[in-house]
Short mmCIF file of C-alpha atoms and ligand atoms in Angstrom, two decimals:
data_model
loop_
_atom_site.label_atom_id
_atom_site.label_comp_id
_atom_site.label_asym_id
_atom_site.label_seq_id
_atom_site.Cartn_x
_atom_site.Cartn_y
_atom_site.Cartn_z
CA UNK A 291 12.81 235.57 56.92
CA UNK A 292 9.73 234.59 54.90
CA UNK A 293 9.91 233.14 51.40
CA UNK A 294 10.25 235.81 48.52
CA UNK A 295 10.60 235.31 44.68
CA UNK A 296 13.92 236.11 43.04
CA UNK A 297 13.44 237.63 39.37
CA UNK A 298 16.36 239.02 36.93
CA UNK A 299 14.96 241.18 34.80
CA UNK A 300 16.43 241.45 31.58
CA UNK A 301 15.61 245.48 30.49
CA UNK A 302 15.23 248.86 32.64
CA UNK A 303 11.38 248.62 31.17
CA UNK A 304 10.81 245.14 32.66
CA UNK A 305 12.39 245.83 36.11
CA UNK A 306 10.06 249.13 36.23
CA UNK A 307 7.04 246.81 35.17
CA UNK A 308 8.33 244.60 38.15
CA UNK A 309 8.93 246.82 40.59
CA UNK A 310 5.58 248.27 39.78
CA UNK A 311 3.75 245.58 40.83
CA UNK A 312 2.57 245.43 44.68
CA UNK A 313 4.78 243.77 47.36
CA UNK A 314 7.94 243.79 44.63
CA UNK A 315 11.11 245.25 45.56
CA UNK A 316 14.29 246.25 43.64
CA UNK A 317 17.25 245.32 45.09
CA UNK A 318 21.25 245.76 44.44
CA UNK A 319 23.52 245.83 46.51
CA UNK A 320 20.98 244.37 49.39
CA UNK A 321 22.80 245.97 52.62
CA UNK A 322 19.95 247.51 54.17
CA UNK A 323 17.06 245.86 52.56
CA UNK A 324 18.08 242.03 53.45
CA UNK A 325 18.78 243.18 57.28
CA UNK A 326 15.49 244.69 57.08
CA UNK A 327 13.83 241.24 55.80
CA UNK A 328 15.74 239.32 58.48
CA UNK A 329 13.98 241.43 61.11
CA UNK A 330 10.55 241.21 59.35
CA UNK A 331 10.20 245.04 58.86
CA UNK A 332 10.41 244.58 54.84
CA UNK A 333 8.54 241.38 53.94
CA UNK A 334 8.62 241.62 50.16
CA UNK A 335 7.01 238.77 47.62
CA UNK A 336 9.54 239.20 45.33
CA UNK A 337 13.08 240.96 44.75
CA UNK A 338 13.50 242.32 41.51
CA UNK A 339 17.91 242.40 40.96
CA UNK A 340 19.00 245.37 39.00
CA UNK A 341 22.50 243.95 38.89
CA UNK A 342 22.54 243.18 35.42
CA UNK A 343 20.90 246.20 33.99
CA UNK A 344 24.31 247.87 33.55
CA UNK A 345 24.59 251.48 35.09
CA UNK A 346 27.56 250.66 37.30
CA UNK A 347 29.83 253.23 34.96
CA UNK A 348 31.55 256.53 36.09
CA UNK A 349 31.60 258.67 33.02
CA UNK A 350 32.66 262.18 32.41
CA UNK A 351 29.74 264.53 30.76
CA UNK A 352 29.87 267.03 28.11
CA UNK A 353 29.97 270.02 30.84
CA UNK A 354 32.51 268.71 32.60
CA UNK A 355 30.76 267.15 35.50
CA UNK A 356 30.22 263.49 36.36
CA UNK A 357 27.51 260.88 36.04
CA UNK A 358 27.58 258.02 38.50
CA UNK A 359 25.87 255.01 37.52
CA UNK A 360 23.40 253.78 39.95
CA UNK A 361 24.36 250.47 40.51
CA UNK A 362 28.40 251.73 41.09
CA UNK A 363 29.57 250.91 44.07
CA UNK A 364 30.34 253.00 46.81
CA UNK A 365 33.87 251.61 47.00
CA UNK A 366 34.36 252.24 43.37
CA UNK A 367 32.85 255.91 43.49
CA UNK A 368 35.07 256.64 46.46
CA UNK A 369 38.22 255.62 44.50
CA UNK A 370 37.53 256.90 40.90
CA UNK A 371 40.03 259.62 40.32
CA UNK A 372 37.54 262.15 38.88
CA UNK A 373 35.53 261.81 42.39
CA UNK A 374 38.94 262.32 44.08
CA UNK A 375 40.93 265.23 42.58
CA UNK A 376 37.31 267.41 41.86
CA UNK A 377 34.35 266.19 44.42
CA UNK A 378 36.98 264.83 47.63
CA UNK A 379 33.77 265.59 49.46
CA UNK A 380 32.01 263.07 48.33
CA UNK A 381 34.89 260.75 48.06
CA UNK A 382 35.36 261.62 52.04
CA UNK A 383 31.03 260.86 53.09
CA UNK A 384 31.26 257.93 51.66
CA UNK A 385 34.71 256.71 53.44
CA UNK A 386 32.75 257.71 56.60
CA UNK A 387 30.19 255.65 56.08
CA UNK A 388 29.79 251.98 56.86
CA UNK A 389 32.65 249.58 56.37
CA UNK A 390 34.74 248.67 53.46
CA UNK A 391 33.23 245.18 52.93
CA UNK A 392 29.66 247.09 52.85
CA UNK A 393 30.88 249.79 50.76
CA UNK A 394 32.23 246.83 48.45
CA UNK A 395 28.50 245.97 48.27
CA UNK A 396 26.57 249.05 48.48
CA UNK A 397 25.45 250.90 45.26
CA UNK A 398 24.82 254.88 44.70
CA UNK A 399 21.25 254.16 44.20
CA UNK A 400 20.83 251.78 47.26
CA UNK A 401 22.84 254.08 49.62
CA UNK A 402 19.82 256.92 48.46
CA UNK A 403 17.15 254.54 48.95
CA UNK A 404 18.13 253.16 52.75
CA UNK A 405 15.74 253.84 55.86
CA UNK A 406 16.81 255.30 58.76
CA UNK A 407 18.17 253.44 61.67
CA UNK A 408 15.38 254.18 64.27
CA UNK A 409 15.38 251.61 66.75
CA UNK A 410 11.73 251.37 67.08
CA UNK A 411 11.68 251.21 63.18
CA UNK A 412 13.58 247.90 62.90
CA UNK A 413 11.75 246.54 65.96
CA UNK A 414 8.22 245.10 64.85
CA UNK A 415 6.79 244.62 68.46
CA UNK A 416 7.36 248.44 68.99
CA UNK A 417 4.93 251.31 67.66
CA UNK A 418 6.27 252.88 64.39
CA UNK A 419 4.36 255.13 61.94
CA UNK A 420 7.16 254.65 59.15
CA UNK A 421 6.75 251.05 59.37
CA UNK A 422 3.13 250.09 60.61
CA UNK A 423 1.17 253.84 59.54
CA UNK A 424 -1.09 254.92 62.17
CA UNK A 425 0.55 252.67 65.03
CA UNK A 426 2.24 256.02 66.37
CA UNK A 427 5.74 256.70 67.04
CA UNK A 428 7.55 255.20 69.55
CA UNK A 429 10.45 257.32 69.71
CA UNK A 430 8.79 260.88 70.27
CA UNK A 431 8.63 259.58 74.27
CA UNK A 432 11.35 257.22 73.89
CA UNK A 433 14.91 256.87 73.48
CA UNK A 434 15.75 259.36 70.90
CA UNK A 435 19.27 259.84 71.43
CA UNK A 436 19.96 259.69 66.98
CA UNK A 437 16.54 261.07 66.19
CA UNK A 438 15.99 264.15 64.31
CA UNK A 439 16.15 268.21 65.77
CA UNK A 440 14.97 269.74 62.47
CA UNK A 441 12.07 269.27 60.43
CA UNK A 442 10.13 266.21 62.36
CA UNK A 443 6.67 265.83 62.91
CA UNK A 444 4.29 264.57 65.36
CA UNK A 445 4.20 261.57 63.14
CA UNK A 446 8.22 260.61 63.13
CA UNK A 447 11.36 262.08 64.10
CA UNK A 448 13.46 259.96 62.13
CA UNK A 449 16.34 261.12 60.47
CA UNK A 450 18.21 259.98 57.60
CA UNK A 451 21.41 257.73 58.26
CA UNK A 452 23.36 258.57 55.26
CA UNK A 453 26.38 259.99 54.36
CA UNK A 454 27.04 260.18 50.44
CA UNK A 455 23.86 261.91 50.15
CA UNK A 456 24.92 264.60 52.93
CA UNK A 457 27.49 265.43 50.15
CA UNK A 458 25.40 265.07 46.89
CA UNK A 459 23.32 267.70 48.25
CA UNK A 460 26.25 270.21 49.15
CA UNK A 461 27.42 269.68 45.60
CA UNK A 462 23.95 270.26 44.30
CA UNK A 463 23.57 266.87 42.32
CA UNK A 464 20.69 265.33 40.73
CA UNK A 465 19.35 262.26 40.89
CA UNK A 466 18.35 260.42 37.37
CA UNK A 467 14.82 258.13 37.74
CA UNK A 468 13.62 255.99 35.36
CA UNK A 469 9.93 256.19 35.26
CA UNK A 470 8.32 252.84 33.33
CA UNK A 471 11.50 251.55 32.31
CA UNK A 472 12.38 254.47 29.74
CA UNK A 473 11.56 258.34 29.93
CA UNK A 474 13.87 259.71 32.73
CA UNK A 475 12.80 262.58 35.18
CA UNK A 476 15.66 264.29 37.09
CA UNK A 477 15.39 265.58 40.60
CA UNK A 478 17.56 267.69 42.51
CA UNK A 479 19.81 265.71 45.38
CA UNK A 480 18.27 268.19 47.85
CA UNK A 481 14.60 267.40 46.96
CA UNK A 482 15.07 263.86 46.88
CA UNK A 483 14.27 263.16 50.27
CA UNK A 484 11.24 263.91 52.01
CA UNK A 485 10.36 265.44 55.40
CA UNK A 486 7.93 262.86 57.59
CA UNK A 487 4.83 265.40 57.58
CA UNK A 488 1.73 263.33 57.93
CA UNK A 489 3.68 260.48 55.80
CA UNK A 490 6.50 259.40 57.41
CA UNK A 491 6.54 255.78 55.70
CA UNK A 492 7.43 258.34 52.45
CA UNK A 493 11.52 258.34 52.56
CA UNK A 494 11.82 259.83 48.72
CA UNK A 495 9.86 261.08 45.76
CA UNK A 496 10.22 257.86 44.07
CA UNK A 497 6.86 256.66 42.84
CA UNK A 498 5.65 253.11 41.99
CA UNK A 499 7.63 251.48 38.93
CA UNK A 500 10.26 254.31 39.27
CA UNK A 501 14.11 253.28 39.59
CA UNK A 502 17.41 255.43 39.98
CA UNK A 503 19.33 255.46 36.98
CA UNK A 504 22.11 257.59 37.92
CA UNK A 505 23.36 260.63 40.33
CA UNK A 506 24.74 263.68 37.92
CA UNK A 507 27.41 265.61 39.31
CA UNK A 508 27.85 270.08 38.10
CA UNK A 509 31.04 271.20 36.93
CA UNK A 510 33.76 271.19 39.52
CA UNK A 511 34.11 274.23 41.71
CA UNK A 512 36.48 275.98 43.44
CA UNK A 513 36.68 275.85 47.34
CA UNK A 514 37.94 274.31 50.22
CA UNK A 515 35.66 270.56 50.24
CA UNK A 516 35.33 269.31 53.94
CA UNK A 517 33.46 266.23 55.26
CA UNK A 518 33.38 266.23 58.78
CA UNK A 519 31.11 263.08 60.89
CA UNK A 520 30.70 263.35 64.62
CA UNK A 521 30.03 260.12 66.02
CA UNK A 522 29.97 257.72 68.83
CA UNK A 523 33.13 255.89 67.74
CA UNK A 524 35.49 256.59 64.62
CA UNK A 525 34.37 254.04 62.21
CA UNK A 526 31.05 252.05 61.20
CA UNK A 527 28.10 254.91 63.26
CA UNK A 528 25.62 257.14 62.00
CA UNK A 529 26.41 260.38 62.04
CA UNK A 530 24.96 262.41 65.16
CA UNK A 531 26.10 265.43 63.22
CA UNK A 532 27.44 265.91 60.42
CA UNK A 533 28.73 268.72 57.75
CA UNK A 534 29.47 268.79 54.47
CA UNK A 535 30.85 272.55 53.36
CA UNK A 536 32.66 273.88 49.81
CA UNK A 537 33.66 276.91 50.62
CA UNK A 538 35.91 279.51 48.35
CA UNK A 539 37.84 282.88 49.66
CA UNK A 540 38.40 285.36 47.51
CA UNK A 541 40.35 288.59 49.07
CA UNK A 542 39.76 287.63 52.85
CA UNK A 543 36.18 287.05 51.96
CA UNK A 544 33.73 284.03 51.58
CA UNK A 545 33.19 283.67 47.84
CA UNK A 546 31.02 280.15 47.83
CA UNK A 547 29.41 278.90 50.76
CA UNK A 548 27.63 275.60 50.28
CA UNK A 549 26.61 273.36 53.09
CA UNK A 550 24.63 270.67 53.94
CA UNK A 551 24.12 268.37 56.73
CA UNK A 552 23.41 265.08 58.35
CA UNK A 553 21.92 263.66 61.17
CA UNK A 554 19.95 266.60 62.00
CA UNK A 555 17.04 265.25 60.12
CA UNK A 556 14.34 263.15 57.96
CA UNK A 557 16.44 264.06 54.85
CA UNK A 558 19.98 265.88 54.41
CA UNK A 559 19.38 269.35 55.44
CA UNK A 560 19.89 271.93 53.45
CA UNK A 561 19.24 275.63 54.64
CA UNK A 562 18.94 278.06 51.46
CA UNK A 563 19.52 281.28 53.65
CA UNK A 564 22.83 279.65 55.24
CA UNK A 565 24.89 280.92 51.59
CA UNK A 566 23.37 284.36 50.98
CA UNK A 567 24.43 285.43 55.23
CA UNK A 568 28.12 284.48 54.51
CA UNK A 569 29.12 285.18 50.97
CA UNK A 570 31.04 288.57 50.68
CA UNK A 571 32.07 288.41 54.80
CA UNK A 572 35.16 288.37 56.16
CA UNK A 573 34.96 285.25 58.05
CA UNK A 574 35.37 284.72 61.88
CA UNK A 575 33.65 283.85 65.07
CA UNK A 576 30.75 286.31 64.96
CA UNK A 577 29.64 284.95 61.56
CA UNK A 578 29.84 281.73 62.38
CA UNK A 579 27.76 281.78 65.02
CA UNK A 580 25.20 283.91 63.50
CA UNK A 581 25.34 280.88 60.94
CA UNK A 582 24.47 278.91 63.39
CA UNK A 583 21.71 280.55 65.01
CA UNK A 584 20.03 280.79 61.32
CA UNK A 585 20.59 276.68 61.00
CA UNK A 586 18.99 275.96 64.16
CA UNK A 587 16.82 278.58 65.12
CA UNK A 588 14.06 275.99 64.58
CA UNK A 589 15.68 273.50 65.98
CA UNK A 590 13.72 271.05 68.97
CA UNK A 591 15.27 268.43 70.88
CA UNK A 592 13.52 265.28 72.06
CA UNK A 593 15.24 264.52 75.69
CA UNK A 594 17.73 262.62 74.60
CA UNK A 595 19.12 264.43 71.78
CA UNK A 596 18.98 267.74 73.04
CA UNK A 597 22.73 267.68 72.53
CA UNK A 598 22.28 267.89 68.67
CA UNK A 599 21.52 271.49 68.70
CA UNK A 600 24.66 272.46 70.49
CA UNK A 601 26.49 269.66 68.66
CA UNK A 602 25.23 271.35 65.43
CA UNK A 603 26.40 274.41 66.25
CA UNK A 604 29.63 273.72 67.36
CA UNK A 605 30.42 271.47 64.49
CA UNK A 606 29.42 274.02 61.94
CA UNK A 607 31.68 277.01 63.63
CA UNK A 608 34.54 274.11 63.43
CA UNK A 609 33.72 273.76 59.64
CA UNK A 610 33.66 276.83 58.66
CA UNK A 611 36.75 277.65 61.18
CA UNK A 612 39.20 274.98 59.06
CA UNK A 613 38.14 275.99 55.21
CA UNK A 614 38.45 279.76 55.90
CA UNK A 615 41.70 279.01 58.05
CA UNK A 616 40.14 281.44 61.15
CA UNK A 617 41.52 280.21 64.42
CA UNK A 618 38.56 280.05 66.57
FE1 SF4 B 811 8.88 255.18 63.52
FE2 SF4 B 811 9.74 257.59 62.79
FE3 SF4 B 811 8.79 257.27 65.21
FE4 SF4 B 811 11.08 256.09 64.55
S1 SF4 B 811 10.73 258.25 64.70
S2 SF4 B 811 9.35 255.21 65.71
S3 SF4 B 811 10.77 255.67 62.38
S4 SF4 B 811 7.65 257.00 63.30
#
């Protein structure tokens, strides 16, 4: 690891001057970024802690929903009783992600803000456009067998390890960003993430100086809230697929339909036609599988994970199977 400066700011506004400043990086809970430095694929000159900026509370808002301070931990989110009896979905990603020591560690902002897991990513000998722009991409005629099925580019065909987020973006969340310290912007969960294009080192919309304050929750909703990871083994993997789905039935029909999903791609997928095909349908195998065709009727495998797209497809029907309570 080379040497790096350690600075505690002591306001939002300073950290946002610090973070500003070339080569800085904010850091929190540090579970990605100091594996990264060990490898040599972040190599920051300083690490600006957020840790004692506050923003670590849960509170209830006017409407009803929730804000989540950014620097909460993911173990805390996971067990606050508002996330449990009113998002479970979210309690549920998180549980499947990581291990409880990380999730002891890991903050809402930092879990948003984590690269993926491409193994030619965290390998600096190896060709990356994410990490080295313009190198080329190592994985695209490589091993592949987590890489993305929706959305890549000739650049990168990363996806997104993350579960929480899979979640924040069924629930249709926002994410708060302080830009220099004080005025706030707000984006949408499912625009906070960016596809690679012809920028895959680009994870988020963050700019320069800019630092997550906070993820808003809506108003709970009704529905059936399911969580469901396919993996290599049951605990600490990425996802290969995974779904996150509220859905509500209302007289044998699908009343709310929201899904989202992960490991598919750059950024938790999020497929605006997927709601208006199944509200007002009785539900059952037909529908689910013309669900599925609409998902993935884009969808390109790589060699290796060619077994996404059927994967996909067979984990959404299963989804949408258990919260309508059709027997497939
Ligand atoms: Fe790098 Fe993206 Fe290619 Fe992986 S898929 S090698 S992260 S450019």
């Amino acid at each position: 690891m080379r040497p790096f400066d350690y600075i505690r700011p002591d306001s939002l506004t300073h950290a946002g001057q610090l973070v500003d400043e070339t080569g800085h990086r904010a850091i929190a809970g540090g579970t990605n970024l100091i594996d990264l430095m060990k490898l040599q694929v972040e190599t920051p000159n300083a690490l600006i802690d957020l840790n004692q900026l506050g923003m670590r509370e849960i509170a209830e808002l006017d409407d009803g929903g929730l804000r989540i301070g950014a620097l909460a931990t993911n173990s805390e989110t996971a067990a606050h009783m508002r996330v449990r009896s009113d998002y479970p979905l979210l309690a549920r990603a998180i549980l499947a992600g990581a291990t409880q020591q990380l999730r002891n560690k890991a903050t809402t902002g930092g879990n948003l803000c984590q690269r993926t897991r491409c193994y030619y990513f965290t390998n600096p000998d190896q060709p990356c456009n994410k990490r080295e722009p313009g190198s080329g991409c190592g994985a695209i005629e490589g091993v592949a067998r987590l890489h993305a099925v929706l959305g890549t580019s000739p650049h990168c065909i990363a996806t997104y390890p993350g579960d929480m987020a899979v979640a924040l973006s069924a629930l249709d969340a926002s994410v708060e960003i302080a830009c220099e310290g004080e005025r706030t912007r707000t984006v949408p969960a499912r625009d906070f993430h960016c596809l690679p294009g012809e920028t895959p080192w680009q994870d988020n919309v963050l700019e320069p100086g800019e630092i997550i304050t906070a993820v808003t929750l809506p108003p709970p909703v009704r529905g059936t809230q399911l969580y469901r990871k396919v993996r290599e083994r049951s605990s600490y993997a990425f996802a290969l697929v995974s779904v996150a789905a509220i859905v509500e039935m209302k007289n044998g029909r699908i009343a709310r339909a929201e899904l989202a999903f992960g490991g598919l791609a750059h950024k938790p997928w999020h497929d605006p036609r997927l709601s208006p095909l199944l509200l007002g349908k009785e539900p059952g195998r037909a529908l689910f599988e013309e669900a599925a065709d609409l998902l993935l009727e884009d969808a390109r495998g790589f060699g290796e994970n060619d077994f996404k797209i059927p994967l996909a497809r067979r984990t959404l029907c299963a989804v949408l199977a258990e919260a309508t309570g059709v027997e497939l």
